[in-house]
Amino acid sequence: MKACFMGLGYIGLPTAIIAAKHGVDVIGVDINKSIVDETNQGELHIIEPGMKQLLQEVIESNKFKAYTEPKESDAYFIVVPTPFKGNHEPDISYVESATRMVIPYLKKGDLFVIESTSPVGTTEKMAELIFSQRPDLQGNIFIAYCPERVLPGNVIFELEHNDRVIGGIDESSTEKAKSFYKIFVKGELHSTNSRTAEMCKLTENSSRDVQIAFANELSMICDKAGINIWELINLANKHPRVNILQPGCGVGGHCIAVDPYFITADFPKESKIIATAREINNYKALWCVEKVKNHILEFELKYKRKPKVAMMGLAFKPNIDDLRESPAQSITTNIVHSCNNADIMIVEPNVKNHKLFKLTDLKTAYDTADIVVFLVNHKEFSELNYRKDVIVLDFCGTFKKI
Ligand SMILES: NC(=O)c1ccc[n+]([C@@H]2O[C@H](COP(=O)([O-])OP(=O)(O)OC[C@H]3O[C@@H](n4cnc5c(N)ncnc54)[C@H](O)[C@@H]3O)[C@@H](O)[C@H]2O)c1
């Protein structure tokens, strides 16, 4: 079995490596030559525990090699980015271009699978594209969609143990795709059609977004009402059928903050809750900016000097270095640009050098600040002693009870 993975990023590269580890002959393809070169040298260009060693093993056993162009295989996997455009419309141009690249290599009996998070109907569109260029393949190849749901940092375990949803453009495609994933997935493989599988991935992340929006909305209500949000949620969750998530300073990352737009763009009239959740989670970051600004102004008026402000955390979630779509980073950027009346210190223990900001070490910032703003619940922050002598703006529950 020879498989060609188009896209060697956070998802494509680990999946290709795990498939090779299970005996598949893998061709890894990326249009970025430096990724291809680095990968062939056994260097991992992404951060993922344990993955570098597996990469070196599959290179040594000749089960994996990276290229900038596809090669003839038995199965093709599209794992390229699906960002959104300026107006929040999904951009499937990478999927289309990767599909066009493999079309000349497809032959009777091959499997073609899209793993990229995609708007509903993308797999059918790519099938149409394939058949328009290669009418000889109509009814002769298998086409399916199989979304990925791994947690970065735990990818080796989750790639093998998570259940997968697999949706073909017809039943034989679903079965053919299942027979491939059975090679390395120990979780259950759930059959459906391609549209349902596409929607399933979007639903999972939209569900998280809506639930976080509920917590974020409550946090703003409680702030106005003088109620401790963390105590409130803890008490409400004592109800056997209530499970409210924790609020934060917004929602970030390249999945939960992006994928719901793939639904709202195509179904604007029907997706009111999903669209509103996106608005609430975006608004929460602006609300945090206003809170910080107001406290800086009050401090300046009261003490007739600039406050020192510690902005704690830049990543989009706790204990990682990923800054993509991070509300903590956008709040900090906003404060740095708009508050000349404060000395801003920026702390991110998971990042050594930031492209734009000079970072301050945790102890210096925390010990010298007049205003401390907790934006991300990193473990280093929750180990700090609470300072009663400064203003603490705790947007992520670092000191839940205070
Ligand atoms: N990262 C995650 O945690 C995660 C989880 C679930 C789903 N996804 C989805 O998986 C898809 C891939 O995400 P990612 O995080 O791996 O992206 P990534 O940006 O890390 O990697 C994508 C790679 O594809 C390459 N590429 C672009 N066009 C190409 C082409 N035509 N041929 C070959 N390579 C090409 C890029 O150079 C890049 O290296 C996206 O749709 C994403 O939404 C990601």
Short mmCIF file of C-alpha atoms and ligand atoms in Angstrom, two decimals:
data_model
loop_
_atom_site.label_atom_id
_atom_site.label_comp_id
_atom_site.label_asym_id
_atom_site.label_seq_id
_atom_site.Cartn_x
_atom_site.Cartn_y
_atom_site.Cartn_z
CA MET A 1 0.00 0.00 0.00
CA LYS A 2 1.44 3.34 -1.11
CA ALA A 3 -0.10 6.55 0.27
CA CYS A 4 0.56 10.14 -0.70
CA PHE A 5 -0.09 12.85 1.91
CA MET A 6 -0.56 16.35 0.48
CA GLY A 7 0.43 18.83 3.23
CA LEU A 8 3.02 18.12 5.92
CA GLY A 9 1.77 20.47 8.64
CA TYR A 10 0.47 19.92 12.19
CA ILE A 11 -1.96 17.22 10.97
CA GLY A 12 -0.60 15.86 7.69
CA LEU A 13 2.92 15.14 8.89
CA PRO A 14 1.98 13.19 12.06
CA THR A 15 -0.68 11.22 10.17
CA ALA A 16 1.80 10.36 7.42
CA ILE A 17 4.39 9.28 10.00
CA ILE A 18 1.93 7.09 11.93
CA ALA A 19 0.73 5.46 8.70
CA ALA A 20 4.37 4.74 7.74
CA LYS A 21 5.00 3.35 11.22
CA HIS A 22 2.16 0.86 10.54
CA GLY A 23 3.75 -0.38 7.32
CA VAL A 24 2.31 1.93 4.67
CA ASP A 25 4.82 3.24 2.08
CA VAL A 26 4.35 6.97 2.48
CA ILE A 27 5.07 9.81 0.07
CA GLY A 28 4.87 13.07 2.03
CA VAL A 29 4.28 16.15 -0.14
CA ASP A 30 4.55 19.81 0.75
CA ILE A 31 4.88 22.83 -1.53
CA ASN A 32 7.21 24.38 1.04
CA LYS A 33 10.65 23.07 0.04
CA SER A 34 12.26 23.90 3.38
CA ILE A 35 9.67 21.70 5.15
CA VAL A 36 10.46 18.88 2.72
CA ASP A 37 14.23 19.24 3.22
CA GLU A 38 13.99 19.52 7.00
CA THR A 39 11.64 16.51 7.17
CA ASN A 40 13.93 14.33 5.03
CA GLN A 41 16.79 15.20 7.39
CA GLY A 42 14.75 13.81 10.29
CA GLU A 43 14.03 17.27 11.73
CA LEU A 44 10.48 17.95 12.89
CA HIS A 45 9.30 21.46 11.89
CA ILE A 46 6.30 21.30 14.26
CA ILE A 47 6.26 20.93 18.04
CA GLU A 48 4.84 17.51 18.96
CA PRO A 49 6.20 15.32 21.77
CA GLY A 50 7.65 11.96 20.62
CA MET A 51 7.07 12.64 16.92
CA LYS A 52 10.67 13.43 15.94
CA GLN A 53 11.85 9.98 16.99
CA LEU A 54 9.04 8.31 15.02
CA LEU A 55 9.95 10.42 11.98
CA GLN A 56 13.57 9.30 12.17
CA GLU A 57 12.47 5.65 12.51
CA VAL A 58 10.24 5.74 9.41
CA ILE A 59 12.94 7.51 7.37
CA GLU A 60 15.50 4.89 8.39
CA SER A 61 13.15 2.02 7.52
CA ASN A 62 12.53 3.62 4.08
CA LYS A 63 8.81 3.83 4.78
CA PHE A 64 8.64 7.61 4.47
CA LYS A 65 10.11 10.19 2.14
CA ALA A 66 9.07 13.79 1.51
CA TYR A 67 8.85 15.53 -1.89
CA THR A 68 7.56 18.79 -3.32
CA GLU A 69 5.44 16.97 -5.92
CA PRO A 70 3.09 13.97 -5.61
CA LYS A 71 4.10 10.51 -6.82
CA GLU A 72 1.93 7.67 -8.07
CA SER A 73 0.27 5.96 -5.08
CA ASP A 74 -2.75 3.85 -4.17
CA ALA A 75 -4.28 6.46 -1.86
CA TYR A 76 -4.10 10.27 -1.67
CA PHE A 77 -4.84 12.40 1.40
CA ILE A 78 -5.46 16.15 1.25
CA VAL A 79 -4.33 17.78 4.52
CA VAL A 80 -3.73 21.39 3.51
CA PRO A 81 -4.89 24.60 5.21
CA THR A 82 -8.49 25.83 4.96
CA PRO A 83 -8.39 29.38 6.31
CA PHE A 84 -11.11 31.99 5.87
CA LYS A 85 -10.94 35.09 3.70
CA GLY A 86 -11.35 38.69 4.94
CA ASN A 87 -15.15 38.44 5.01
CA HIS A 88 -15.10 35.12 6.94
CA GLU A 89 -15.85 33.14 3.76
CA PRO A 90 -14.05 29.77 3.73
CA ASP A 91 -11.06 29.57 1.42
CA ILE A 92 -10.86 26.10 -0.18
CA SER A 93 -8.32 27.14 -2.80
CA TYR A 94 -5.55 25.08 -1.12
CA VAL A 95 -7.74 21.95 -1.20
CA GLU A 96 -8.52 22.59 -4.84
CA SER A 97 -4.92 23.16 -5.81
CA ALA A 98 -3.72 20.03 -3.96
CA THR A 99 -6.50 18.07 -5.69
CA ARG A 100 -5.41 19.41 -9.09
CA MET A 101 -1.85 18.31 -8.30
CA VAL A 102 -2.86 14.67 -7.73
CA ILE A 103 -5.40 14.36 -10.58
CA PRO A 104 -2.78 13.32 -13.19
CA TYR A 105 -1.59 10.49 -10.93
CA LEU A 106 -5.01 8.97 -10.13
CA LYS A 107 -5.80 5.54 -11.55
CA LYS A 108 -8.61 2.99 -11.35
CA GLY A 109 -9.16 1.63 -7.82
CA ASP A 110 -7.38 4.52 -6.03
CA LEU A 111 -8.62 6.17 -2.85
CA PHE A 112 -8.84 9.99 -2.54
CA VAL A 113 -9.56 11.40 0.93
CA ILE A 114 -9.92 14.99 2.16
CA GLU A 115 -8.94 15.48 5.82
CA SER A 116 -8.81 19.31 5.79
CA THR A 117 -11.64 20.95 7.73
CA SER A 118 -13.98 21.91 4.89
CA PRO A 119 -17.34 23.55 4.19
CA VAL A 120 -20.24 21.19 3.47
CA GLY A 121 -20.12 19.95 -0.12
CA THR A 122 -16.35 20.32 -0.63
CA THR A 123 -15.77 16.58 -1.18
CA GLU A 124 -18.52 16.46 -3.82
CA LYS A 125 -17.01 19.57 -5.47
CA MET A 126 -13.57 17.92 -5.61
CA ALA A 127 -15.16 14.75 -7.01
CA GLU A 128 -16.74 16.87 -9.77
CA LEU A 129 -13.37 18.50 -10.45
CA ILE A 130 -11.66 15.11 -10.69
CA PHE A 131 -14.28 13.65 -13.01
CA SER A 132 -14.40 16.79 -15.19
CA GLN A 133 -10.69 16.37 -15.90
CA ARG A 134 -10.61 12.57 -15.82
CA PRO A 135 -13.98 11.21 -17.05
CA ASP A 136 -12.27 7.80 -17.25
CA LEU A 137 -12.28 7.67 -13.43
CA GLN A 138 -16.07 8.14 -12.99
CA GLY A 139 -17.24 5.16 -10.91
CA ASN A 140 -13.69 3.80 -10.84
CA ILE A 141 -12.13 5.56 -7.83
CA PHE A 142 -13.15 5.96 -4.20
CA ILE A 143 -13.61 9.46 -2.74
CA ALA A 144 -14.23 10.24 0.92
CA TYR A 145 -13.98 12.82 3.68
CA CYS A 146 -12.43 11.99 7.06
CA PRO A 147 -11.93 14.90 9.49
CA GLU A 148 -9.20 15.07 12.10
CA ARG A 149 -9.89 15.85 15.76
CA VAL A 150 -6.55 15.45 17.53
CA LEU A 151 -5.30 17.66 20.34
CA PRO A 152 -1.86 19.12 19.56
CA GLY A 153 0.57 17.87 22.20
CA ASN A 154 -1.17 14.48 22.45
CA VAL A 155 -1.21 13.62 18.76
CA ILE A 156 0.53 10.21 18.82
CA PHE A 157 -2.03 8.80 21.24
CA GLU A 158 -5.07 10.50 19.74
CA LEU A 159 -4.29 9.65 16.10
CA GLU A 160 -4.49 5.99 17.03
CA HIS A 161 -7.17 6.02 19.72
CA ASN A 162 -9.75 8.65 18.74
CA ASP A 163 -12.89 7.51 16.93
CA ARG A 164 -13.05 8.72 13.32
CA VAL A 165 -16.03 9.74 11.20
CA ILE A 166 -15.68 8.62 7.58
CA GLY A 167 -18.04 9.75 4.84
CA GLY A 168 -17.72 8.64 1.24
CA ILE A 169 -19.47 10.04 -1.83
CA ASP A 170 -20.98 6.53 -1.98
CA GLU A 171 -20.96 3.46 0.25
CA SER A 172 -18.08 1.74 -1.49
CA SER A 173 -15.93 4.86 -1.00
CA THR A 174 -16.74 4.88 2.72
CA GLU A 175 -15.77 1.20 2.99
CA LYS A 176 -12.56 1.68 1.03
CA ALA A 177 -11.53 4.66 3.24
CA LYS A 178 -12.37 2.66 6.38
CA SER A 179 -10.10 -0.15 5.21
CA PHE A 180 -7.21 2.34 5.05
CA TYR A 181 -7.80 3.94 8.46
CA LYS A 182 -8.15 0.48 10.04
CA ILE A 183 -4.42 0.09 9.44
CA PHE A 184 -3.58 2.49 12.28
CA VAL A 185 -6.75 3.60 14.08
CA LYS A 186 -7.74 1.61 17.15
CA GLY A 187 -10.74 3.86 17.85
CA GLU A 188 -14.10 3.12 16.22
CA LEU A 189 -14.61 4.11 12.56
CA HIS A 190 -18.10 5.55 12.05
CA SER A 191 -19.57 5.40 8.54
CA THR A 192 -21.64 8.18 7.03
CA ASN A 193 -21.82 10.24 3.83
CA SER A 194 -19.34 13.00 2.92
CA ARG A 195 -21.67 15.94 3.67
CA THR A 196 -22.48 14.64 7.15
CA ALA A 197 -18.80 14.00 7.88
CA GLU A 198 -17.91 17.55 6.78
CA MET A 199 -20.70 19.00 8.92
CA CYS A 200 -19.73 16.79 11.85
CA LYS A 201 -16.29 18.41 12.12
CA LEU A 202 -17.79 21.91 11.89
CA THR A 203 -20.44 20.97 14.45
CA GLU A 204 -17.88 19.74 16.98
CA ASN A 205 -15.98 23.01 16.99
CA SER A 206 -19.10 25.17 16.79
CA SER A 207 -20.50 23.31 19.78
CA ARG A 208 -17.38 24.20 21.80
CA ASP A 209 -17.61 27.82 20.62
CA VAL A 210 -21.28 28.14 21.62
CA GLN A 211 -20.65 26.61 25.04
CA ILE A 212 -17.69 28.91 25.71
CA ALA A 213 -19.77 31.89 24.54
CA PHE A 214 -22.37 31.01 27.19
CA ALA A 215 -19.67 31.08 29.88
CA ASN A 216 -18.21 34.32 28.50
CA GLU A 217 -21.65 35.96 28.41
CA LEU A 218 -22.28 34.91 32.02
CA SER A 219 -18.91 36.34 33.05
CA MET A 220 -19.87 39.79 31.74
CA ILE A 221 -23.30 39.62 33.40
CA CYS A 222 -21.73 38.58 36.71
CA ASP A 223 -19.16 41.37 36.52
CA LYS A 224 -21.97 43.91 36.31
CA ALA A 225 -24.00 42.15 38.99
CA GLY A 226 -21.09 41.92 41.44
CA ILE A 227 -21.10 38.10 41.46
CA ASN A 228 -17.98 35.88 41.40
CA ILE A 229 -18.35 34.01 38.09
CA TRP A 230 -16.11 31.13 39.15
CA GLU A 231 -18.14 30.47 42.30
CA LEU A 232 -21.37 30.78 40.31
CA ILE A 233 -20.35 28.23 37.67
CA ASN A 234 -19.05 25.86 40.30
CA LEU A 235 -22.39 26.00 42.13
CA ALA A 236 -24.50 25.72 38.95
CA ASN A 237 -22.48 22.69 37.87
CA LYS A 238 -23.54 20.88 41.07
CA HIS A 239 -26.81 20.30 39.19
CA PRO A 240 -26.51 16.74 37.83
CA ARG A 241 -27.37 17.77 34.26
CA VAL A 242 -25.59 21.14 34.03
CA ASN A 243 -22.01 21.46 32.80
CA ILE A 244 -21.00 25.06 32.11
CA LEU A 245 -17.51 25.61 30.71
CA GLN A 246 -15.04 28.20 32.05
CA PRO A 247 -14.95 31.74 30.64
CA GLY A 248 -11.76 33.37 29.37
CA CYS A 249 -10.65 36.46 27.49
CA GLY A 250 -12.19 35.25 24.20
CA VAL A 251 -11.71 32.22 21.97
CA GLY A 252 -8.62 31.60 19.85
CA GLY A 253 -6.72 29.01 17.88
CA HIS A 254 -7.10 27.98 14.27
CA CYS A 255 -10.08 25.62 14.82
CA ILE A 256 -12.75 26.82 17.27
CA ALA A 257 -12.32 30.48 16.29
CA VAL A 258 -12.42 29.64 12.57
CA ASP A 259 -14.60 26.61 11.77
CA PRO A 260 -18.00 28.06 12.86
CA TYR A 261 -17.63 30.65 10.07
CA PHE A 262 -17.73 27.74 7.59
CA ILE A 263 -21.33 27.22 8.72
CA THR A 264 -22.38 30.86 9.07
CA ALA A 265 -21.01 31.73 5.60
CA ASP A 266 -23.12 29.06 3.89
CA PHE A 267 -26.22 29.12 6.13
CA PRO A 268 -26.47 32.74 7.39
CA LYS A 269 -30.23 32.72 8.03
CA GLU A 270 -30.23 29.39 9.85
CA SER A 271 -27.12 29.77 12.02
CA LYS A 272 -28.18 32.47 14.50
CA ILE A 273 -26.79 30.87 17.68
CA ILE A 274 -23.51 29.92 16.01
CA ALA A 275 -23.05 33.44 14.61
CA THR A 276 -23.95 35.08 17.91
CA ALA A 277 -21.51 32.84 19.79
CA ARG A 278 -18.73 34.00 17.45
CA GLU A 279 -19.74 37.63 18.13
CA ILE A 280 -19.84 37.12 21.91
CA ASN A 281 -16.45 35.42 21.99
CA ASN A 282 -14.92 38.17 19.82
CA TYR A 283 -16.62 40.85 21.94
CA LYS A 284 -15.26 39.35 25.17
CA ALA A 285 -11.72 40.29 24.08
CA LEU A 286 -12.81 43.90 23.41
CA TRP A 287 -14.58 43.97 26.78
CA CYS A 288 -11.31 42.91 28.45
CA VAL A 289 -9.45 45.71 26.61
CA GLU A 290 -11.93 48.28 27.94
CA LYS A 291 -11.58 46.93 31.50
CA VAL A 292 -7.79 47.21 31.36
CA LYS A 293 -7.92 50.72 29.87
CA ASN A 294 -10.37 51.92 32.52
CA HIS A 295 -8.19 50.61 35.34
CA ILE A 296 -5.11 52.26 33.88
CA LEU A 297 -6.96 55.58 33.65
CA GLU A 298 -8.34 55.32 37.20
CA PHE A 299 -4.87 54.49 38.53
CA GLU A 300 -3.31 57.45 36.71
CA LEU A 301 -5.95 59.86 38.02
CA LYS A 302 -5.69 58.55 41.58
CA TYR A 303 -1.90 58.27 41.94
CA LYS A 304 -0.80 60.92 39.40
CA ARG A 305 1.67 58.57 37.74
CA LYS A 306 1.81 55.91 35.03
CA PRO A 307 1.00 52.44 36.35
CA LYS A 308 3.18 49.44 35.57
CA VAL A 309 0.93 46.84 33.96
CA ALA A 310 1.77 43.12 33.65
CA MET A 311 -0.06 41.41 30.78
CA MET A 312 0.08 37.72 31.74
CA GLY A 313 -0.04 35.28 28.81
CA LEU A 314 -0.20 35.57 25.02
CA ALA A 315 -1.04 32.01 23.88
CA PHE A 316 -4.56 31.08 22.82
CA LYS A 317 -4.93 28.53 25.61
CA PRO A 318 -3.04 27.40 28.75
CA ASN A 319 0.40 25.79 28.68
CA ILE A 320 1.15 26.03 24.95
CA ASP A 321 3.18 28.40 22.75
CA ASP A 322 0.59 28.67 19.96
CA LEU A 323 -0.35 32.31 19.30
CA ARG A 324 -2.66 31.76 16.28
CA GLU A 325 -5.89 33.80 16.52
CA SER A 326 -5.06 34.36 20.21
CA PRO A 327 -7.37 36.82 21.99
CA ALA A 328 -4.71 37.32 24.71
CA GLN A 329 -2.29 38.51 22.06
CA SER A 330 -4.84 40.80 20.40
CA ILE A 331 -5.81 42.32 23.79
CA THR A 332 -2.13 42.95 24.60
CA THR A 333 -1.49 44.46 21.16
CA ASN A 334 -4.46 46.78 21.62
CA ILE A 335 -3.28 47.90 25.09
CA VAL A 336 0.31 48.44 23.93
CA HIS A 337 -0.86 50.58 21.00
CA SER A 338 -3.49 52.59 22.81
CA CYS A 339 -2.16 53.12 26.37
CA ASN A 340 0.72 55.59 26.38
CA ASN A 341 -0.24 56.35 29.96
CA ALA A 342 1.15 53.03 31.25
CA ASP A 343 4.35 50.97 31.27
CA ILE A 344 3.35 47.63 29.80
CA MET A 345 5.25 44.42 30.64
CA ILE A 346 4.38 41.31 28.66
CA VAL A 347 4.81 37.82 30.08
CA GLU A 348 4.58 34.55 28.13
CA PRO A 349 6.53 31.72 29.80
CA ASN A 350 6.01 29.37 26.81
CA VAL A 351 7.62 31.68 24.23
CA LYS A 352 11.33 32.57 24.20
CA ASN A 353 11.31 35.36 21.63
CA HIS A 354 8.29 37.18 20.30
CA LYS A 355 8.33 38.73 16.80
CA LEU A 356 6.97 42.09 18.01
CA PHE A 357 7.06 42.28 21.79
CA LYS A 358 9.91 42.41 24.26
CA LEU A 359 8.97 39.81 26.86
CA THR A 360 9.51 40.33 30.60
CA ASP A 361 10.23 37.43 32.94
CA LEU A 362 7.36 36.34 35.13
CA LYS A 363 8.89 37.26 38.52
CA THR A 364 10.02 40.77 37.53
CA ALA A 365 6.66 41.60 36.00
CA TYR A 366 4.57 40.15 38.81
CA ASP A 367 6.66 41.64 41.62
CA THR A 368 6.81 45.16 40.19
CA ALA A 369 3.38 45.62 38.58
CA ASP A 370 0.66 47.95 39.87
CA ILE A 371 -1.96 46.25 37.70
CA VAL A 372 -1.78 42.53 36.86
CA VAL A 373 -3.94 41.25 33.99
CA PHE A 374 -4.34 37.46 33.77
CA LEU A 375 -5.24 36.54 30.19
CA VAL A 376 -4.28 32.85 30.01
CA ASN A 377 -4.43 30.30 32.80
CA HIS A 378 -0.84 29.01 32.45
CA LYS A 379 0.29 26.69 35.25
CA GLU A 380 3.14 29.09 36.16
CA PHE A 381 0.55 31.78 36.95
CA SER A 382 -1.66 29.63 39.16
CA GLU A 383 1.41 28.82 41.28
CA LEU A 384 1.85 32.54 42.17
CA ASN A 385 0.88 33.93 45.55
CA TYR A 386 -2.06 36.29 45.26
CA ARG A 387 -0.95 39.93 45.65
CA LYS A 388 -3.52 41.86 47.67
CA ASP A 389 -1.58 45.13 47.28
CA VAL A 390 -2.12 45.45 43.52
CA ILE A 391 -5.05 45.60 41.13
CA VAL A 392 -5.68 42.13 39.70
CA LEU A 393 -7.83 41.69 36.61
CA ASP A 394 -8.38 37.96 36.41
CA PHE A 395 -10.08 37.16 33.09
CA CYS A 396 -9.27 33.45 33.07
CA GLY A 397 -9.75 32.27 36.67
CA THR A 398 -6.15 32.11 37.82
CA PHE A 399 -7.28 33.01 41.35
CA LYS A 400 -10.80 31.64 41.19
CA LYS A 401 -11.91 32.33 44.75
CA ILE A 402 -10.71 35.93 45.09
N1 LIG B 1 -3.83 21.66 13.61
C1 LIG B 1 -4.90 21.11 14.18
O1 LIG B 1 -4.96 20.94 15.39
C2 LIG B 1 -6.08 20.66 13.32
C3 LIG B 1 -7.02 19.82 13.90
C4 LIG B 1 -8.06 19.36 13.11
C5 LIG B 1 -8.17 19.75 11.78
N2 LIG B 1 -7.23 20.58 11.24
C6 LIG B 1 -7.38 20.92 9.82
O2 LIG B 1 -6.41 20.20 9.08
C7 LIG B 1 -5.99 20.97 7.95
C8 LIG B 1 -4.50 21.14 7.98
O3 LIG B 1 -4.18 21.85 9.16
P1 LIG B 1 -2.69 21.97 9.70
O4 LIG B 1 -2.78 22.54 11.07
O5 LIG B 1 -1.97 20.68 9.48
O6 LIG B 1 -2.12 23.08 8.68
P2 LIG B 1 -0.59 23.56 8.54
O7 LIG B 1 -0.67 24.95 8.07
O8 LIG B 1 0.18 23.21 9.75
O9 LIG B 1 -0.03 22.63 7.35
C9 LIG B 1 -0.52 22.62 6.05
C10 LIG B 1 0.64 22.34 5.10
O10 LIG B 1 0.11 22.20 3.78
C11 LIG B 1 1.07 22.71 2.88
N3 LIG B 1 0.43 22.93 1.58
C12 LIG B 1 -0.33 23.97 1.16
N4 LIG B 1 -0.76 23.74 -0.10
C13 LIG B 1 -0.26 22.55 -0.48
C14 LIG B 1 -0.35 21.78 -1.67
N5 LIG B 1 -1.08 22.18 -2.72
N6 LIG B 1 0.30 20.60 -1.72
C15 LIG B 1 1.03 20.16 -0.67
N7 LIG B 1 1.17 20.85 0.48
C16 LIG B 1 0.52 22.02 0.57
C17 LIG B 1 1.60 23.95 3.57
O11 LIG B 1 2.87 24.33 3.06
C18 LIG B 1 1.66 23.46 5.02
O12 LIG B 1 2.94 22.96 5.36
C19 LIG B 1 -6.77 22.30 8.04
O13 LIG B 1 -7.93 22.21 7.28
C20 LIG B 1 -7.11 22.38 9.51
O14 LIG B 1 -8.26 23.17 9.73
C21 LIG B 1 -6.17 21.03 11.98
#
